[in-house]
Amino acid sequence: MELSRRLLQQPPENRGRTRQALIGAALATQLAGLAQSQDVGLEEIVVTGSRISRPDFESASPIVSITRDAFERTGSTSVDTAMNRLPQLVPTFTSTSNNPANGGQGNLNLRGLGPVSTLVLVDGRRLIPANGNGVVDVNIIPAALVESVEIITGGASAVYGSDAIAGVVNFKLKDEFEGLQFDGSWAVTDQGDGEEYSAGITGGAGFADGRGEVLVYVGYSERETLSYDARDFSRYALGYFGPGAGGVGPDGGFLPFGSPTVREGRPTGLRASRQAFDTLFESYGFAAGTVPLQNNFGVNQDGSLFTMGIGSPGSVANFRGERDPVLFNDRAYSYNFAPWNYLQLPLERVSAFASGSFELDGGHELYAQALYADYSADVALAPTPSSNLVMPATNPYVSPDLKLLLDSRSNPAADFRIGKRFSELGPRTSSNQYDVYQLTAGASGSITDRWTYDAYLQYGENDQQQTQENNALRSRINELTYAPDGGQSICGEFNIFLIGRISPECASYIAASGTNHSGYEQTVIEVSATGPALSLPAGGLRLALGA
């Protein structure tokens, strides 16, 4: 039953994701249409955002209701894809959130006030949160079971509390079904990649002469990885260099620019003398004074130095490595971290749902609901950037050219800072595993001919495990760089100035993996009653009480 005066219609999917197949088969006869009496009264309903039953469709707060068609048209395995197309929501952490990421979760953000201020309900009841802030991960809600969604964006905190300041999103799931139904979907981008597919089976039946209903669902969903490198618009990172830089965007001010922590060793903040600086670059064929004095350098594979650039044309001097035809510019040398990132996060999910109800004598009803989800989602980043490492001037891998500049400092023997992108370790990955369940049992019915009650007990757990790979341990990096032989006796070659000059044994020695485990429990006990309190000239005053 619609609880809003207007139904938000969604346009057909036209943003690169095409619904290729939607298969449904009913293997049992649906209930025959009930004979309708000419005298049909209005059923009392509870509007989201109010605990008070009303025999009409009026609500003091703006409510938008959407039907399951909006989810079917997207072909997505997660409900946040369809929800974030609505104007009431601002995409925050979604299937494309790799960096910054939230462990592959799908969070809803009403009016841009943040997920922590957006309350998510399932059938009017709270859902187990995914963190200590009470934020809900909607990835655990099976899209195939969503019958409709109600969104209220005003006044909800008066009813639900401060976690509903932005509003409430109430997912209404199927609760009555007769027969057996198979569902399947497959979706792909307009470039033939980023596949998503799901399959599920729903079964339901009535018993005890229609007094009882039971519904069971089991489903599987999978979403494939799509990397930044798969699209021209995301293949390269951009940096702003000012109007007239000859790049893209407003005033041509954006040029390809990545991270200043590069694969080559990057001595930083050397403060060498001008004389030593000019002497060094004259040996490379640059006339004295033609290269701007700089404090940050990179090391070529032959041990010579090049300047990292200070943002002005021509300030990158003596670079002898391979030049990326797009990324390289002579204003600032950088590393393109974009290709390693995920444009679409991979996901694999198994979900199950069951609900049942039984009508007792005297207008009372018992009900129960169980929700389970087991899913994994991964994120990936470029190899570990370690900046502000400290190295002694006596390190055996310091080249003669670098030593020339080090010796020109006010304190030649002082340690110096260096940065390094440890590409030898491979990309950083984070695998996130979620096991979630929630159980609800309750009773509802009539206290008197005018007052009704609802009482339920709910318990849920959200168990999370995050495994990170290919980080680097600074303590071991320092151990190797401060070793008199540069770490040779510990693991072999550890020359962080050059690309590919870290031995596999040293790479394994500094590599770090870790596992974070967290869990959340939620217990809700709620008893509420609603009914008329007073009769007033303008209408009845209804009251809701609860604890």
XYZ file of C-alpha atoms in Angstrom:
547
model
C 0.000 0.000 0.000
C 1.400 3.376 -0.941
C 2.037 5.637 2.041
C 2.763 8.734 0.003
C 0.792 10.984 -2.282
C 3.444 10.689 -4.946
C 5.578 7.895 -6.323
C 9.073 8.766 -7.359
C 9.534 7.410 -10.873
C 12.985 6.492 -12.053
C 14.116 6.838 -15.669
C 15.327 3.713 -17.490
C 18.940 2.859 -16.851
C 21.046 4.807 -19.279
C 24.387 5.343 -17.574
C 26.400 2.549 -19.060
C 24.866 -0.398 -17.238
C 22.482 -2.463 -19.269
C 20.118 -4.981 -17.820
C 20.715 -8.064 -19.930
C 18.484 -10.633 -18.311
C 15.885 -10.907 -15.626
C 14.494 -14.368 -15.220
C 11.518 -15.151 -13.037
C 9.574 -18.363 -12.864
C 6.641 -19.070 -10.594
C 6.374 -22.768 -9.927
C 3.141 -22.675 -7.948
C -0.208 -21.076 -8.489
C -0.571 -17.673 -6.900
C -3.444 -17.005 -4.595
C -6.667 -16.400 -6.415
C -8.027 -12.860 -6.334
C -10.130 -12.291 -3.303
C -13.732 -11.341 -3.766
C -14.143 -7.718 -2.922
C -17.061 -6.357 -1.014
C -18.662 -3.136 -2.130
C -18.250 -1.914 1.428
C -14.461 -1.633 1.819
C -13.164 0.364 4.786
C -9.798 2.089 5.009
C -7.139 0.036 6.757
C -5.195 1.697 9.566
C -1.518 2.058 8.700
C 1.649 3.346 10.319
C 3.495 5.940 8.258
C 7.298 5.937 8.484
C 8.288 8.741 10.820
C 5.282 8.267 13.102
C 4.345 5.588 15.619
C 0.689 6.492 15.309
C -1.701 4.423 13.213
C -3.834 6.510 10.876
C -6.769 5.567 8.641
C -5.590 7.861 5.829
C -2.506 8.694 3.816
C -1.676 12.011 5.461
C 1.748 12.654 6.995
C 3.178 15.768 8.621
C 6.607 15.055 7.103
C 7.589 14.766 3.421
C 7.732 11.098 2.383
C 8.923 9.628 -0.882
C 8.070 6.030 -1.707
C 9.747 3.978 -4.423
C 8.853 0.490 -5.593
C 10.955 -2.546 -6.423
C 11.018 -1.576 -10.111
C 13.749 0.938 -9.327
C 16.012 -1.880 -8.117
C 15.183 -4.248 -10.949
C 16.093 -1.669 -13.593
C 19.642 -1.126 -12.302
C 20.707 -4.763 -12.505
C 22.970 -4.066 -9.528
C 23.826 -6.541 -6.809
C 23.597 -3.883 -4.069
C 20.658 -1.677 -3.128
C 22.769 1.475 -2.703
C 23.216 1.718 -6.504
C 19.517 2.394 -7.006
C 19.139 4.497 -3.850
C 21.985 6.878 -4.711
C 20.216 7.884 -7.934
C 17.563 9.649 -5.850
C 17.927 13.402 -5.282
C 17.437 12.966 -1.534
C 20.691 11.007 -1.194
C 24.319 11.975 -1.690
C 26.627 9.057 -2.647
C 29.209 8.515 0.099
C 30.628 5.012 0.436
C 29.440 2.887 -2.461
C 30.550 0.140 -4.831
C 33.057 2.622 -6.341
C 34.621 3.856 -3.062
C 38.190 2.564 -3.183
C 40.167 5.501 -1.746
C 38.861 6.770 0.572
C 37.147 3.490 1.302
C 34.989 1.977 3.990
C 35.840 -1.680 3.593
C 33.488 -2.159 0.648
C 30.407 -1.156 2.640
C 27.380 0.565 1.148
C 26.277 3.497 3.320
C 23.374 5.896 2.730
C 23.723 9.648 3.189
C 20.513 11.700 3.221
C 20.851 15.391 2.306
C 24.642 15.228 2.564
C 24.531 15.259 6.375
C 26.438 12.007 6.641
C 25.645 8.310 7.151
C 25.839 8.763 10.926
C 22.805 11.087 10.722
C 20.816 8.780 8.411
C 18.751 6.093 10.095
C 18.184 2.894 8.105
C 15.263 0.633 9.042
C 13.986 -2.679 7.754
C 10.221 -3.050 8.119
C 10.245 -0.156 10.558
C 12.850 -1.718 12.846
C 16.509 -0.930 13.327
C 19.142 -2.896 11.462
C 22.367 -4.185 13.007
C 25.043 -1.459 12.562
C 28.384 -1.952 10.809
C 30.441 0.177 13.214
C 30.364 1.844 16.611
C 28.754 4.979 15.185
C 25.567 3.098 14.352
C 26.039 3.375 10.564
C 24.280 0.599 8.641
C 25.794 -1.336 5.746
C 22.964 -1.798 3.220
C 24.951 -4.476 1.364
C 23.361 -7.004 3.720
C 19.848 -6.236 2.386
C 18.936 -8.556 -0.523
C 17.714 -6.393 -3.418
C 15.405 -9.205 -4.601
C 13.351 -8.973 -1.388
C 12.760 -5.212 -1.390
C 9.086 -4.504 -1.991
C 9.290 -0.742 -1.513
C 11.334 1.943 0.229
C 10.042 4.955 2.143
C 12.262 7.984 2.648
C 11.418 10.708 5.146
C 13.644 13.791 5.172
C 12.119 15.996 7.841
C 11.161 15.725 11.491
C 12.294 12.123 11.914
C 14.606 12.855 14.848
C 11.580 13.748 16.988
C 10.486 10.123 16.711
C 13.699 8.131 16.256
C 16.341 10.277 17.960
C 19.517 12.068 16.937
C 20.675 9.340 14.538
C 17.761 10.372 12.286
C 18.652 14.069 11.992
C 19.013 13.772 8.215
C 16.009 11.469 7.913
C 14.971 7.840 7.735
C 15.198 5.232 4.987
C 12.796 2.344 5.606
C 13.172 -0.793 3.481
C 9.942 -2.790 3.347
C 10.589 -6.415 2.481
C 8.245 -9.066 1.140
C 6.213 -10.635 3.918
C 3.623 -12.672 2.006
C 4.352 -15.045 -0.837
C 2.682 -18.172 -2.103
C 4.668 -20.507 -4.333
C 8.246 -20.838 -5.506
C 10.142 -18.281 -7.579
C 13.594 -18.230 -9.142
C 15.217 -14.859 -9.879
C 18.358 -14.120 -11.819
C 20.007 -11.018 -13.208
C 23.105 -10.106 -15.157
C 24.419 -6.632 -15.875
C 27.439 -5.291 -17.718
C 28.777 -1.851 -18.601
C 28.463 -0.433 -22.099
C 32.121 -1.383 -22.627
C 31.524 -5.040 -21.888
C 33.215 -5.262 -18.468
C 32.386 -4.843 -14.786
C 29.897 -7.692 -14.789
C 27.395 -8.154 -11.975
C 25.132 -11.125 -11.607
C 22.873 -12.624 -8.979
C 20.569 -15.600 -8.515
C 18.050 -16.387 -5.837
C 15.122 -18.563 -4.898
C 12.097 -17.452 -2.910
C 9.536 -19.798 -1.448
C 6.430 -19.129 0.580
C 3.289 -20.830 1.778
C 0.328 -20.372 4.028
C -0.788 -22.892 6.629
C -3.436 -23.471 9.290
C -6.251 -22.334 6.999
C -4.501 -19.078 6.159
C -3.741 -18.071 9.746
C -0.022 -18.591 9.218
C 2.453 -17.399 6.599
C 6.070 -18.362 6.021
C 8.602 -16.988 3.511
C 12.194 -18.138 2.841
C 14.828 -16.658 0.499
C 18.382 -17.735 -0.380
C 20.517 -15.773 -2.850
C 24.016 -15.398 -4.289
C 25.527 -12.267 -5.849
C 28.877 -11.434 -7.395
C 30.394 -8.233 -8.771
C 33.601 -8.202 -10.781
C 36.537 -5.850 -10.424
C 36.946 -2.790 -12.624
C 40.205 -0.855 -12.278
C 40.964 2.806 -12.897
C 43.141 1.723 -15.785
C 40.061 0.478 -17.659
C 38.806 4.005 -18.407
C 40.460 7.000 -20.056
C 38.911 9.443 -17.578
C 40.435 7.686 -14.538
C 43.705 6.301 -15.934
C 45.772 9.298 -14.854
C 45.666 11.488 -11.782
C 45.498 15.255 -12.320
C 47.057 18.211 -10.524
C 46.326 21.938 -10.769
C 49.137 24.100 -12.141
C 47.250 27.330 -12.788
C 45.623 29.016 -15.821
C 47.323 28.518 -19.156
C 49.254 25.385 -18.175
C 48.165 23.760 -21.426
C 46.211 20.994 -19.769
C 42.529 20.215 -19.345
C 39.694 21.622 -17.264
C 39.010 25.299 -16.448
C 41.580 27.569 -18.122
C 43.599 24.488 -19.089
C 45.075 24.459 -15.604
C 45.027 20.709 -14.892
C 47.925 18.525 -15.970
C 48.544 14.836 -15.318
C 50.161 14.689 -11.888
C 50.340 11.860 -9.382
C 52.190 11.336 -6.127
C 55.564 12.968 -5.370
C 56.651 9.697 -3.722
C 58.107 7.920 -6.730
C 59.699 4.542 -7.488
C 63.135 6.132 -7.603
C 64.700 7.134 -4.315
C 63.751 10.754 -3.542
C 66.279 12.597 -1.293
C 64.288 15.408 0.293
C 65.153 18.743 1.869
C 68.914 18.480 1.230
C 69.662 22.239 1.342
C 72.841 21.800 -0.683
C 74.940 24.827 -1.494
C 74.253 26.730 -4.711
C 77.825 26.179 -5.811
C 77.630 22.388 -5.429
C 74.215 22.369 -7.139
C 75.483 24.316 -10.172
C 78.668 22.255 -10.328
C 76.685 19.031 -10.422
C 74.269 20.143 -13.118
C 77.039 21.695 -15.194
C 78.524 18.183 -15.315
C 75.195 17.097 -16.850
C 75.418 19.791 -19.542
C 73.273 22.540 -17.947
C 74.764 26.002 -17.807
C 75.181 27.428 -14.308
C 72.027 29.201 -13.105
C 69.725 27.716 -15.757
C 68.279 25.073 -13.424
C 66.319 26.516 -10.478
C 67.904 25.687 -7.119
C 65.916 22.900 -5.478
C 66.084 20.692 -2.404
C 64.268 17.574 -3.674
C 65.872 15.146 -6.100
C 65.353 11.824 -7.811
C 68.020 9.294 -8.683
C 68.445 7.984 -12.231
C 69.392 4.356 -12.819
C 73.007 5.388 -13.549
C 73.272 7.136 -10.162
C 73.000 10.683 -11.530
C 70.423 13.037 -10.020
C 67.459 14.893 -11.471
C 65.369 17.636 -9.959
C 61.784 16.816 -8.968
C 60.474 20.184 -10.165
C 58.915 23.122 -8.385
C 55.824 23.630 -10.595
C 57.389 25.968 -13.152
C 58.106 24.922 -16.759
C 61.512 23.302 -17.193
C 62.157 22.818 -13.470
C 62.455 19.035 -13.917
C 66.028 18.711 -15.197
C 68.225 15.734 -16.170
C 65.547 13.042 -15.932
C 66.954 10.045 -17.861
C 64.298 7.413 -17.243
C 61.359 6.282 -19.351
C 58.902 9.101 -19.934
C 55.231 8.312 -19.712
C 53.728 9.962 -22.828
C 50.821 11.332 -20.805
C 51.944 11.681 -17.199
C 55.409 13.169 -17.627
C 55.693 16.922 -17.563
C 58.696 19.168 -16.967
C 57.017 21.095 -14.145
C 56.858 18.317 -11.534
C 57.911 14.680 -11.636
C 55.407 12.269 -10.068
C 54.167 8.691 -9.870
C 50.862 7.653 -11.425
C 49.070 5.832 -8.616
C 45.698 5.675 -10.404
C 45.883 2.378 -12.383
C 46.176 0.262 -9.236
C 42.928 1.525 -7.743
C 39.541 -0.129 -8.185
C 36.897 1.804 -10.065
C 34.389 -0.874 -9.059
C 35.022 -2.979 -5.980
C 34.723 -6.755 -6.305
C 32.035 -8.304 -4.132
C 30.778 -11.808 -3.408
C 27.732 -12.316 -1.197
C 25.565 -15.124 0.111
C 22.359 -13.973 1.771
C 19.371 -15.625 3.379
C 16.112 -14.370 4.814
C 13.138 -15.964 6.519
C 9.951 -14.560 8.011
C 6.801 -15.994 9.429
C 3.610 -14.965 11.194
C 0.700 -16.691 12.876
C -2.666 -15.210 13.819
C -3.956 -16.112 17.274
C -7.464 -15.824 18.596
C -8.566 -12.457 19.905
C -6.832 -10.333 17.268
C -3.239 -11.177 18.269
C -0.393 -12.180 15.982
C 3.023 -13.730 16.516
C 5.787 -12.903 14.043
C 9.470 -13.661 13.514
C 12.170 -12.621 11.063
C 15.756 -13.753 10.397
C 18.335 -12.038 8.176
C 21.771 -13.430 7.312
C 24.533 -12.184 5.019
C 28.069 -13.410 4.396
C 30.002 -11.261 1.955
C 33.485 -10.164 1.024
C 34.670 -6.972 -0.668
C 38.218 -5.933 -1.596
C 40.004 -2.629 -2.140
C 43.413 -1.989 -3.713
C 45.930 0.847 -3.710
C 49.237 1.566 -5.409
C 52.419 0.124 -3.835
C 53.394 1.517 -0.437
C 54.694 5.113 -0.479
C 57.151 5.655 2.380
C 57.990 9.315 2.779
C 60.302 10.962 5.297
C 62.478 7.928 5.798
C 65.783 8.785 7.467
C 69.087 7.559 6.060
C 72.679 8.049 7.216
C 75.042 9.856 4.882
C 77.337 6.832 5.167
C 74.893 4.412 3.498
C 76.932 2.409 0.940
C 74.348 2.939 -1.798
C 74.743 6.737 -1.755
C 76.018 7.628 -5.254
C 78.982 9.980 -5.795
C 76.679 12.639 -7.268
C 74.422 12.570 -4.218
C 77.440 12.610 -1.926
C 78.616 15.810 -3.633
C 75.447 17.574 -2.528
C 75.432 15.989 0.939
C 78.983 17.148 1.563
C 78.022 20.733 0.691
C 75.546 20.984 3.564
C 76.347 22.879 6.731
C 76.670 19.515 8.492
C 77.925 16.992 5.898
C 77.679 14.035 8.294
C 74.034 14.643 9.201
C 71.368 12.108 8.310
C 69.056 13.055 5.470
C 65.461 12.308 4.525
C 64.391 10.161 1.598
C 61.134 8.919 0.140
C 60.529 5.725 -1.810
C 57.607 3.993 -3.542
C 58.189 0.302 -2.801
C 56.885 -1.064 -6.102
C 58.830 -4.275 -5.417
C 56.162 -5.215 -2.853
C 53.269 -4.968 -5.288
C 49.932 -3.209 -4.725
C 48.487 -2.799 -1.262
C 45.317 -4.839 -0.878
C 42.669 -5.040 1.782
C 40.257 -7.961 1.912
C 37.155 -7.411 4.012
C 34.992 -10.274 5.234
C 31.572 -9.696 6.849
C 29.329 -12.183 8.648
C 26.050 -10.642 9.739
C 22.833 -11.982 11.189
C 19.798 -10.498 12.903
C 16.877 -12.267 14.586
C 13.542 -10.673 15.469
C 10.573 -12.160 17.334
C 7.482 -10.367 18.550
C 3.748 -10.113 18.965
C 1.155 -7.536 17.993
C -2.561 -7.166 18.348
C -5.405 -5.396 20.084
C -5.491 -4.307 23.704
C -9.027 -2.991 23.377
C -11.259 -2.362 20.417
C -9.444 0.961 19.877
C -5.925 0.425 21.226
C -3.235 -1.797 19.662
C 0.189 -2.952 20.790
C 3.449 -4.212 19.290
C 6.241 -5.841 21.300
C 9.391 -7.451 19.946
C 12.872 -8.628 20.865
C 15.695 -8.233 18.364
C 19.291 -9.427 18.485
C 22.005 -9.129 15.869
C 25.753 -9.512 15.365
C 28.104 -8.082 12.761
C 31.499 -9.806 12.641
C 34.176 -8.184 10.465
C 37.699 -9.177 9.493
C 40.046 -7.028 7.430
C 43.305 -8.467 6.062
C 45.877 -6.059 4.638
C 48.816 -7.126 2.468
C 52.015 -5.521 1.126
C 52.491 -2.707 3.593
C 56.066 -1.896 4.647
C 57.598 -1.911 8.134
C 59.537 1.300 8.801
C 61.439 -0.343 11.627
C 62.933 -2.898 9.258
C 63.586 -0.308 6.557
C 65.558 1.700 9.114
C 67.372 -1.435 10.243
C 68.587 -2.092 6.700
C 69.464 1.492 5.757
C 71.480 2.004 8.974
C 73.336 -1.279 8.666
C 77.015 -0.627 7.813
C 76.730 -2.793 4.691
C 73.310 -1.408 3.724
C 71.586 -4.627 4.798
C 73.557 -6.996 2.563
C 74.288 -9.391 5.414
C 70.641 -9.466 6.459
C 68.770 -10.075 3.214
C 70.860 -9.027 0.224
C 70.688 -5.870 -1.882
C 68.564 -3.060 -0.490
C 69.286 -0.128 -2.780
C 66.226 2.093 -2.401
C 67.678 4.768 -4.689
C 67.166 2.741 -7.881
C 64.182 0.951 -9.395
C 64.190 -2.823 -9.085
C 67.304 -2.997 -6.902
C 65.662 -4.491 -3.824
C 66.185 -8.240 -3.624
C 63.138 -10.494 -3.209
C 64.512 -11.499 0.192
C 64.685 -7.861 1.346
C 61.236 -7.169 -0.076
C 59.863 -10.059 1.986
C 61.818 -8.850 5.024
C 60.227 -5.386 5.076
C 56.768 -6.476 3.897
C 53.994 -6.463 6.474
C 50.544 -7.942 6.558
C 47.990 -7.509 9.274
C 44.515 -8.552 10.297
C 41.989 -6.350 12.063
C 39.025 -8.012 13.706
C 35.977 -6.196 15.015
C 32.487 -7.169 16.008
C 29.263 -5.428 16.905
C 26.225 -6.646 18.780
C 22.823 -5.033 19.067
C 19.908 -5.991 21.294
C 16.602 -4.154 21.001
C 13.589 -4.683 23.247
C 10.636 -2.527 22.323
C 7.046 -2.337 23.520
C 4.659 0.225 22.067
C 0.959 0.952 22.101
C -1.143 3.350 20.084
C -4.737 4.493 20.143
C -7.105 7.451 20.536
C -6.648 9.679 23.550
C -9.230 12.476 23.133
C -11.932 13.556 20.779
C -11.477 17.140 19.596
C -13.605 19.315 17.292
C -11.020 19.051 14.520
C -10.659 15.312 14.916
C -9.401 12.687 17.263
C -6.130 13.069 19.159
C -4.178 9.834 18.891
C -1.391 8.823 21.204
C 1.603 6.501 20.941
C 3.420 5.165 23.999
C 6.525 3.035 24.024
C 9.631 1.882 25.787
